[in-house]
Amino acid sequence: MKEVITLQFGEQANYVGAHYWNLMHAAAADAAAGGAHPQDALAMDTLFCTDSRQTYAPRVLTFDQPGSHTQPDPVSGEVEESDAQWNGRDVEVHRQAQRTAKQPPSSGSGSGEGEGAFRSWTDVVERRYPAQSFAAVSGVDFGNSLGQLSTFSEGRSVFEGMDARDDLLEGAFRRYAEACDRIQGFQTIADASGGFAGFGLAFLERLREEYPKSPLVLYNARAEEGRGLSGLGLAARVDVAVALAAALEAGVSMSVPLFAPQSVATGGGSGGVYRGSAFLAANVAQWGWGVVAGGVGLDELVDRATGQGLFRVAETLLAPGLDASGSTGLAELLGSGGGGGGSFTACSEAKIESLEMLAGRLFVDRGTDVGRLVRQTMPPAAAVRFEAPVPLPRTFPPIFAQHVIPKRIGGVDCVGVAGLLCSTSGSMGYLQTLHGSLAAEHSKYLKDYEREAVREFRYSLDTAIDRYSMIG
Amino acid sequence: MASSAVKLANPNAEVLRRGDALAMNIQSARGLQNVLRSNLSPRGTLKLLVDGANQLTLTKDGKVLLNQMQITNPVAVMIARAATAQDDVAGDGTTGLVLLVGELLKQASVYIEEGVHPRVITDGFDAAKREALAFLDGFRRQMPMDREVLCSVARTALRTKLQAELADQMTEAVVDAVLAIRPAEGPIDLFMVEIMKMQHRTATDSRLVRGLVMDHGARHPDMPKRLTNCFVLTLNVSLEYEKTEINSSFFYSSAEQRDKLIASERRFVDEKLRKIVDLKNTVCSGADKDCGFVLINQKGIDPLSLDILAKHGIFALRRAKRRNMERLQLCCGGVAQNSVDDLGPQVLGRAGLVHEHVLGENKYTYVEECQVPKSVTILIKGPSTHVLQQIQDAVRDGLRAVKNAVEDGSLVPGAGAFQVAARQHLLRPEFLRTVRGKAQMGIKAFAEALLVIPKTIATNGGYDPMDVLVALEDEVQDGHVAGIDLNTGDVLDPAQEGIWDNYRVLRQQLHSCAVIATNLLHVDEVMRAGRASIKAPNPGEE
C-alpha cells in the first residue's frame, strides 16, 4: 500500500544493496515459513513489487558502469528439489535454485582468497532483480576524463547531460512509480564519494522536484573493510565532504554515513568489499525490516531518528550478538566493555560513550534483552519491537564469528543483533573532519568547484556542526 | 637515456616520449579503425554486442558501438568523443570519421618514418582540407527538396543500417514524418517526431501514426476506452492530495464532524476538478453531445480524483512526459494550461479518435485522426528488443538525414563518388604547385587517405578494392561523377540511382578528421602525472 522505492548508485553501494536484498528475502521467507513472526503483519508491498512471475522482486533501480554486471556461470552442480517462491497469501515456501556458482567461503577463518573470486556485485545477488532495474551509466559521452566517473562533479555533469537528452525519470522509474498506489518515500544507497555520488545526488535533486515532501533517506556507503574515514586519502575525503554537504543542501531528509569499521575485520584474509558491505547491509536491513514488518512508516523513522528533521546526519550503530542479561540500562550497555568503546560499532567512527550524546533514538530489539531494559529504564525512548532476530541467508559471511550467540529458530541460524539509529554528538567529529578537508589550503582538489559553491558547502557543514554541539 | 624533464618534477609520472608517443597514437587510431571498418556501407557487417546482463545489441552505427564498448585508451576516447560530436551536429558519418582519422595517421606515418617533421605534414593537411572543402562546395548539387528526392535521401541512409526491404518500408514513414512537422520557416525540431516501440508482431508492421502514441493508459477501470470526436485538454496542474506542512491537530466528537473534516481536506482538489467537469459539460452539450473529453495531465492525479473524472465520462491520463505536452499542442491544437482558472473552450484541442491498446502489461494510448497534425509518431514493432533498438537507431539516422537535406537545400552524390573526385582534384599539378615544398607531402597523404572510404565500401561488398578503384579513376578522369555499384562491382552514377549523401555530414567529417589527426600528430609526449585517482581499485585487482 505504502510503497518505498530503493535506488542504488555505484559499485560499493550495489554490493551493500545485494547483501541487503538477500537479507530481506531471507527474513521474509523465514517469516512465511512460520518463524517467530506472525505472517499477516508482513507488508511485503512496501519494499517489494510483483514481477511477471508472480513472485516478489525488490523494487529497486540500480545504476552502475557498463560491464559491471557479470554473467552467472552455469550452475554445474545439483539443483535443489524444493523451489523457493513465496507470496503473501499462502504459507507455502519454496526455495529457488541458486544461479551463481561462486560460493563464498562458508568457514569463518581466513578465507580471503575465496572472496577475490567475486568479479562484481551481481555475483552476490541471490534472487532475481526485475529486468528493468539495471541501468548502465557510461561516462564517455558527458564525462570530462577517460569516462571513469571518478569524481563528484563528473558524476553530476554526466547526469545533467543524460537528463538533457532523455528525461531520466521516465522509463524504469516511471514504471515503478505508476505501479505504486501511494509512494511513502525513497531510500537510496549511494557511494560515499566518486562519480556515482554525484550522479546519485543529481538524481535525488530531480526526485525532490517531483516529490517535494517525501522522506528521502540516503545511505552513503563505503564498503571496503577497514577503510574508515581516517583511512582515506585527502582527495577522497574532499569528495566525501562535498557529497555530504551537497546532500544536506539538496534537502535529503536523513543521511546516514556507512563506513565499514576496522573492528569488523575478523580472521585472516584481506576481506575487501564483500565483508564490509555485508556488515553495512545489516545496518540498512534493520530499518528496512521495520518498514516491512513493524508497520513503521519511513517518515516516522526519519522523524524519530533525526529529531523532527533537526539533525539530518544520523548514525547507525550495531551491536551484534549483544548479551544484555547482566546489564541494567542502555547507558551501561553503551559504555560496556568488549572491543573498546562499547559493543556498539558505529559506522562513521563516531565514538559514543554515554546516553546523553544521543538525540532522537529509534531502537530495534532483535532477540536480545536490550529492548526490555530500555523500556524499563527509559520510557521516552522510542522503541520499535520485533521479536524475530535477523536470520542469515545461507551464504552470509560469518563476519560476526566472534560475537555470535547462536539461536536456532525454526531450524534457521539466527544472530541476535541490537541496533540504534539516532543522531549523536559523536557525529561532530566526523563532520569536523569533513569540514577541515574543505579548507582553503586544499584548493587544488577543489578546482572543479567555484569558490561560491565551496563556501556554501562549508556553511552547511558548519550549521550541522552547530546543531550537533547542542546535544548533550 | 635522459629522463624526461617531467620526471624531475614528479618522479612518479609515467611518460611516453617522442617516438613512442607518436607510434602509440597512430596504433590506437588504427586499432579503432580496424574495429569499425567492416561496418561501413549497406553491405557492411553487423556487430552483436553482449553485455554482462546478457542484453543483446545488434548494430552497425559507429556511435552506438563506441558508446557500448568500454574504451580506456585516451586516444580512442578522444576519437570517440569526436565521433559523438559528429553525430550531434550532423547525425551520421561517425564510422567514416573514424576510418578517415585512422587512415590519415597511417599515411602520415609513412612520411614521418622517413624523417619528415610532423608539422610539415599537418600544414599540408590544413591546405588540403581547405581545398577539399572548397571543392565540396562546388561538387554539391542544389535542388528543390520534393518528396521524391527526400525519399532517395532517406532510402540511402536507411539502407546502410537495415535490410533493403525494411529500409524501403520505413523510408516513406520517415519522409512523411519530417514533411508533416516541417514549420513554414526555421529549423526543424526532430523532437516533435515521437518514436514508440512496441514489442509485438513483426518489424514490417512498423508504421507512421499521424497523431500521438503515449506509453501509458488511463488508470481507472471505468474510464471509457475509446472516444471519437474528442476535445483534448492539456494540463500541468497537480490534482493530488497534498500533505500539509503545518503541524496541526483536529479533534472531532461525532461522525458528521469527521465527514466534514474529510470533505474539507479534499476541498482544494475538488474545486479544481469541478472546474474541469464544468468545462466538459459546457462543451459537450447541444450538437456536440456525443463528443468525448480527454484530460492529459503532466502532474499526478490521485485515485479519488480519477474516480470523480470517471463518473463524468472523462478519459484522464496522468504523468505524461514533458515532451508530450508540446507534441499534443502541435497535434491537436489547443493550449496547455498551468492552472484551472480561466478555462474555456478556446484552450481545448480536437482529435478524431482516442483509444487505448493493451499489450501484455503495457497500455498505449493513441490520439489519432487530428486535423492538421504538426507532430507525428513513428511506431516501431518487432519481436525482440534488439530488433526494436536496431530499427530505432536507423530511423533516427534517417530522420536526421532528411532534416539535413531539407535544411541544407543541397545534396552530394554518394557511393564514394565525392572522395574519388576530391582526391583527383587535390592531386592536380596546378594545386600542388601553389603549396611550398614539403607540405606537398601532406596534401598527398590527405588525398590518399580520402580513398579509404571507397576502398572499404568495395571490400565490404566483396570486391577487389584495387580493381574497383582503377575503374572509378578512369571514369573520373573523363570528368564524370562515378560511384561504386554494390550489386555488380562496377561503377554507376549516384545521382541517377538516387544515392545521396548530406552536405553537412561530409563537411563536418572533413573538418573534424583533419583537426583530430593534426592534434594527434603534434603530440610528442604522453604523461600520466595527475593527482592520485580517487576511485578505489576494484577488489579483483588488488
PDB file of C-alpha atoms in Angstrom, chain B residues 343-482:
ATOM      1  CA  LEU B 343     -10.592  27.516 -18.566  1.00  0.00           C
ATOM      2  CA  GLY B 344     -12.678  27.974 -21.620  1.00  0.00           C
ATOM      3  CA  PRO B 345     -13.449  26.201 -24.883  1.00  0.00           C
ATOM      4  CA  GLN B 346     -10.703  28.131 -26.638  1.00  0.00           C
ATOM      5  CA  VAL B 347      -7.933  26.218 -24.863  1.00  0.00           C
ATOM      6  CA  LEU B 348      -9.175  22.822 -25.971  1.00  0.00           C
ATOM      7  CA  GLY B 349      -7.770  20.826 -28.849  1.00  0.00           C
ATOM      8  CA  ARG B 350      -9.591  18.360 -31.080  1.00  0.00           C
ATOM      9  CA  ALA B 351      -8.812  14.798 -32.000  1.00  0.00           C
ATOM     10  CA  GLY B 352     -10.788  12.399 -34.129  1.00  0.00           C
ATOM     11  CA  LEU B 353     -10.096   9.220 -32.216  1.00  0.00           C
ATOM     12  CA  VAL B 354      -8.600   8.451 -28.836  1.00  0.00           C
ATOM     13  CA  HIS B 355      -8.326   4.827 -27.891  1.00  0.00           C
ATOM     14  CA  GLU B 356      -6.377   2.591 -25.613  1.00  0.00           C
ATOM     15  CA  HIS B 357      -4.483  -0.504 -26.651  1.00  0.00           C
ATOM     16  CA  VAL B 358      -3.269  -3.089 -24.182  1.00  0.00           C
ATOM     17  CA  LEU B 359      -0.173  -5.121 -24.916  1.00  0.00           C
ATOM     18  CA  GLY B 360       0.737  -7.558 -22.183  1.00  0.00           C
ATOM     19  CA  GLU B 361       1.323  -5.427 -19.131  1.00  0.00           C
ATOM     20  CA  ASN B 362       1.656  -2.182 -21.036  1.00  0.00           C
ATOM     21  CA  LYS B 363      -1.066   0.136 -22.110  1.00  0.00           C
ATOM     22  CA  TYR B 364      -0.764   2.525 -25.001  1.00  0.00           C
ATOM     23  CA  THR B 365      -2.989   5.437 -25.772  1.00  0.00           C
ATOM     24  CA  TYR B 366      -3.443   6.540 -29.360  1.00  0.00           C
ATOM     25  CA  VAL B 367      -4.532  10.071 -30.159  1.00  0.00           C
ATOM     26  CA  GLU B 368      -5.286   9.924 -33.861  1.00  0.00           C
ATOM     27  CA  GLU B 369      -7.195  11.494 -36.715  1.00  0.00           C
ATOM     28  CA  CYS B 370      -6.187  15.021 -35.912  1.00  0.00           C
ATOM     29  CA  GLN B 371      -6.946  17.709 -38.438  1.00  0.00           C
ATOM     30  CA  VAL B 372      -3.540  19.155 -39.178  1.00  0.00           C
ATOM     31  CA  PRO B 373      -1.061  17.251 -37.096  1.00  0.00           C
ATOM     32  CA  LYS B 374       2.231  19.059 -36.753  1.00  0.00           C
ATOM     33  CA  SER B 375       3.588  16.276 -34.627  1.00  0.00           C
ATOM     34  CA  VAL B 376       3.562  12.598 -35.501  1.00  0.00           C
ATOM     35  CA  THR B 377       4.653   9.275 -34.097  1.00  0.00           C
ATOM     36  CA  ILE B 378       6.614   6.511 -35.745  1.00  0.00           C
ATOM     37  CA  LEU B 379       5.518   3.174 -34.337  1.00  0.00           C
ATOM     38  CA  ILE B 380       8.249   0.575 -34.381  1.00  0.00           C
ATOM     39  CA  LYS B 381       7.167  -3.013 -33.940  1.00  0.00           C
ATOM     40  CA  GLY B 382       9.339  -6.044 -33.640  1.00  0.00           C
ATOM     41  CA  PRO B 383       9.678  -9.368 -31.928  1.00  0.00           C
ATOM     42  CA  SER B 384      12.592  -8.615 -29.641  1.00  0.00           C
ATOM     43  CA  THR B 385      14.337  -5.705 -28.012  1.00  0.00           C
ATOM     44  CA  HIS B 386      17.465  -5.754 -30.125  1.00  0.00           C
ATOM     45  CA  VAL B 387      15.454  -5.638 -33.333  1.00  0.00           C
ATOM     46  CA  LEU B 388      13.483  -2.711 -31.936  1.00  0.00           C
ATOM     47  CA  GLN B 389      16.656  -0.935 -30.952  1.00  0.00           C
ATOM     48  CA  GLN B 390      18.233  -1.505 -34.330  1.00  0.00           C
ATOM     49  CA  ILE B 391      15.244  -0.086 -36.136  1.00  0.00           C
ATOM     50  CA  GLN B 392      15.066   2.837 -33.762  1.00  0.00           C
ATOM     51  CA  ASP B 393      18.691   3.781 -34.373  1.00  0.00           C
ATOM     52  CA  ALA B 394      18.165   3.508 -38.111  1.00  0.00           C
ATOM     53  CA  VAL B 395      15.009   5.603 -38.037  1.00  0.00           C
ATOM     54  CA  ARG B 396      16.767   8.285 -36.044  1.00  0.00           C
ATOM     55  CA  ASP B 397      19.533   8.424 -38.600  1.00  0.00           C
ATOM     56  CA  GLY B 398      17.032   8.535 -41.430  1.00  0.00           C
ATOM     57  CA  LEU B 399      15.125  11.387 -39.823  1.00  0.00           C
ATOM     58  CA  ARG B 400      18.265  13.387 -39.386  1.00  0.00           C
ATOM     59  CA  ALA B 401      19.379  12.715 -42.946  1.00  0.00           C
ATOM     60  CA  VAL B 402      16.101  14.073 -44.273  1.00  0.00           C
ATOM     61  CA  LYS B 403      16.240  17.039 -41.940  1.00  0.00           C
ATOM     62  CA  ASN B 404      19.779  17.831 -43.047  1.00  0.00           C
ATOM     63  CA  ALA B 405      18.735  17.645 -46.668  1.00  0.00           C
ATOM     64  CA  VAL B 406      15.805  19.978 -46.161  1.00  0.00           C
ATOM     65  CA  GLU B 407      17.843  22.488 -44.217  1.00  0.00           C
ATOM     66  CA  ASP B 408      20.878  22.422 -46.485  1.00  0.00           C
ATOM     67  CA  GLY B 409      18.887  22.569 -49.679  1.00  0.00           C
ATOM     68  CA  SER B 410      21.628  20.655 -51.433  1.00  0.00           C
ATOM     69  CA  LEU B 411      22.958  17.116 -51.697  1.00  0.00           C
ATOM     70  CA  VAL B 412      26.218  15.411 -52.565  1.00  0.00           C
ATOM     71  CA  PRO B 413      26.337  12.321 -54.790  1.00  0.00           C
ATOM     72  CA  GLY B 414      27.190   9.319 -52.658  1.00  0.00           C
ATOM     73  CA  ALA B 415      28.619   5.823 -53.075  1.00  0.00           C
ATOM     74  CA  GLY B 416      32.179   7.069 -52.692  1.00  0.00           C
ATOM     75  CA  ALA B 417      31.926   9.469 -55.628  1.00  0.00           C
ATOM     76  CA  PHE B 418      32.960  12.555 -53.716  1.00  0.00           C
ATOM     77  CA  GLN B 419      36.081  11.028 -52.234  1.00  0.00           C
ATOM     78  CA  VAL B 420      37.436   9.813 -55.550  1.00  0.00           C
ATOM     79  CA  ALA B 421      36.713  13.137 -57.228  1.00  0.00           C
ATOM     80  CA  ALA B 422      38.233  15.099 -54.356  1.00  0.00           C
ATOM     81  CA  ARG B 423      41.391  13.082 -54.481  1.00  0.00           C
ATOM     82  CA  GLN B 424      41.811  13.758 -58.138  1.00  0.00           C
ATOM     83  CA  HIS B 425      41.145  17.429 -57.548  1.00  0.00           C
ATOM     84  CA  LEU B 426      43.755  17.628 -54.807  1.00  0.00           C
ATOM     85  CA  LEU B 427      46.413  15.843 -56.784  1.00  0.00           C
ATOM     86  CA  ARG B 428      46.222  18.011 -59.860  1.00  0.00           C
ATOM     87  CA  PRO B 429      49.547  19.737 -60.508  1.00  0.00           C
ATOM     88  CA  GLU B 430      48.086  23.267 -60.543  1.00  0.00           C
ATOM     89  CA  PHE B 431      47.134  22.971 -56.932  1.00  0.00           C
ATOM     90  CA  LEU B 432      50.267  21.195 -55.782  1.00  0.00           C
ATOM     91  CA  ARG B 433      52.411  23.904 -57.218  1.00  0.00           C
ATOM     92  CA  THR B 434      50.718  26.555 -55.120  1.00  0.00           C
ATOM     93  CA  VAL B 435      51.922  24.893 -51.937  1.00  0.00           C
ATOM     94  CA  ARG B 436      55.527  25.261 -50.898  1.00  0.00           C
ATOM     95  CA  GLY B 437      57.995  22.413 -50.793  1.00  0.00           C
ATOM     96  CA  LYS B 438      57.495  19.572 -48.384  1.00  0.00           C
ATOM     97  CA  ALA B 439      53.926  20.443 -47.471  1.00  0.00           C
ATOM     98  CA  GLN B 440      53.015  18.772 -50.733  1.00  0.00           C
ATOM     99  CA  MET B 441      53.573  15.505 -48.973  1.00  0.00           C
ATOM    100  CA  GLY B 442      50.856  16.392 -46.528  1.00  0.00           C
ATOM    101  CA  ILE B 443      48.484  17.033 -49.387  1.00  0.00           C
ATOM    102  CA  LYS B 444      49.325  13.739 -50.997  1.00  0.00           C
ATOM    103  CA  ALA B 445      48.775  11.975 -47.696  1.00  0.00           C
ATOM    104  CA  PHE B 446      45.398  13.637 -47.283  1.00  0.00           C
ATOM    105  CA  ALA B 447      44.330  12.767 -50.789  1.00  0.00           C
ATOM    106  CA  GLU B 448      45.309   9.124 -50.426  1.00  0.00           C
ATOM    107  CA  ALA B 449      43.583   8.948 -47.078  1.00  0.00           C
ATOM    108  CA  LEU B 450      40.319  10.038 -48.621  1.00  0.00           C
ATOM    109  CA  LEU B 451      40.338   6.880 -50.651  1.00  0.00           C
ATOM    110  CA  VAL B 452      39.807   4.722 -47.602  1.00  0.00           C
ATOM    111  CA  ILE B 453      36.079   5.210 -47.891  1.00  0.00           C
ATOM    112  CA  PRO B 454      35.599   3.836 -51.384  1.00  0.00           C
ATOM    113  CA  LYS B 455      38.126   1.108 -50.712  1.00  0.00           C
ATOM    114  CA  THR B 456      36.282  -0.016 -47.617  1.00  0.00           C
ATOM    115  CA  ILE B 457      32.960   0.073 -49.388  1.00  0.00           C
ATOM    116  CA  ALA B 458      34.360  -2.112 -52.121  1.00  0.00           C
ATOM    117  CA  THR B 459      35.965  -4.542 -49.687  1.00  0.00           C
ATOM    118  CA  ASN B 460      32.818  -4.863 -47.657  1.00  0.00           C
ATOM    119  CA  GLY B 461      30.896  -5.571 -50.810  1.00  0.00           C
ATOM    120  CA  GLY B 462      33.195  -8.450 -51.548  1.00  0.00           C
ATOM    121  CA  TYR B 463      35.046  -6.930 -54.495  1.00  0.00           C
ATOM    122  CA  ASP B 464      38.715  -6.326 -55.030  1.00  0.00           C
ATOM    123  CA  PRO B 465      39.338  -2.746 -53.946  1.00  0.00           C
ATOM    124  CA  MET B 466      42.124  -2.114 -56.411  1.00  0.00           C
ATOM    125  CA  ASP B 467      40.073  -3.176 -59.414  1.00  0.00           C
ATOM    126  CA  VAL B 468      37.176  -1.048 -58.354  1.00  0.00           C
ATOM    127  CA  LEU B 469      39.417   1.905 -57.698  1.00  0.00           C
ATOM    128  CA  VAL B 470      41.045   1.719 -61.082  1.00  0.00           C
ATOM    129  CA  ALA B 471      37.668   1.653 -62.775  1.00  0.00           C
ATOM    130  CA  LEU B 472      36.487   4.624 -60.725  1.00  0.00           C
ATOM    131  CA  GLU B 473      39.564   6.660 -61.507  1.00  0.00           C
ATOM    132  CA  ASP B 474      39.127   6.031 -65.208  1.00  0.00           C
ATOM    133  CA  GLU B 475      35.616   7.389 -65.101  1.00  0.00           C
ATOM    134  CA  VAL B 476      36.595  10.374 -63.022  1.00  0.00           C
ATOM    135  CA  GLN B 477      39.435  11.240 -65.390  1.00  0.00           C
ATOM    136  CA  ASP B 478      36.834  11.583 -68.091  1.00  0.00           C
ATOM    137  CA  GLY B 479      35.049  14.093 -65.951  1.00  0.00           C
ATOM    138  CA  HIS B 480      32.047  12.006 -64.901  1.00  0.00           C
ATOM    139  CA  VAL B 481      30.763  11.560 -61.435  1.00  0.00           C
ATOM    140  CA  ALA B 482      31.142   7.897 -60.572  1.00  0.00           C
TER     141      ALA B 482
END
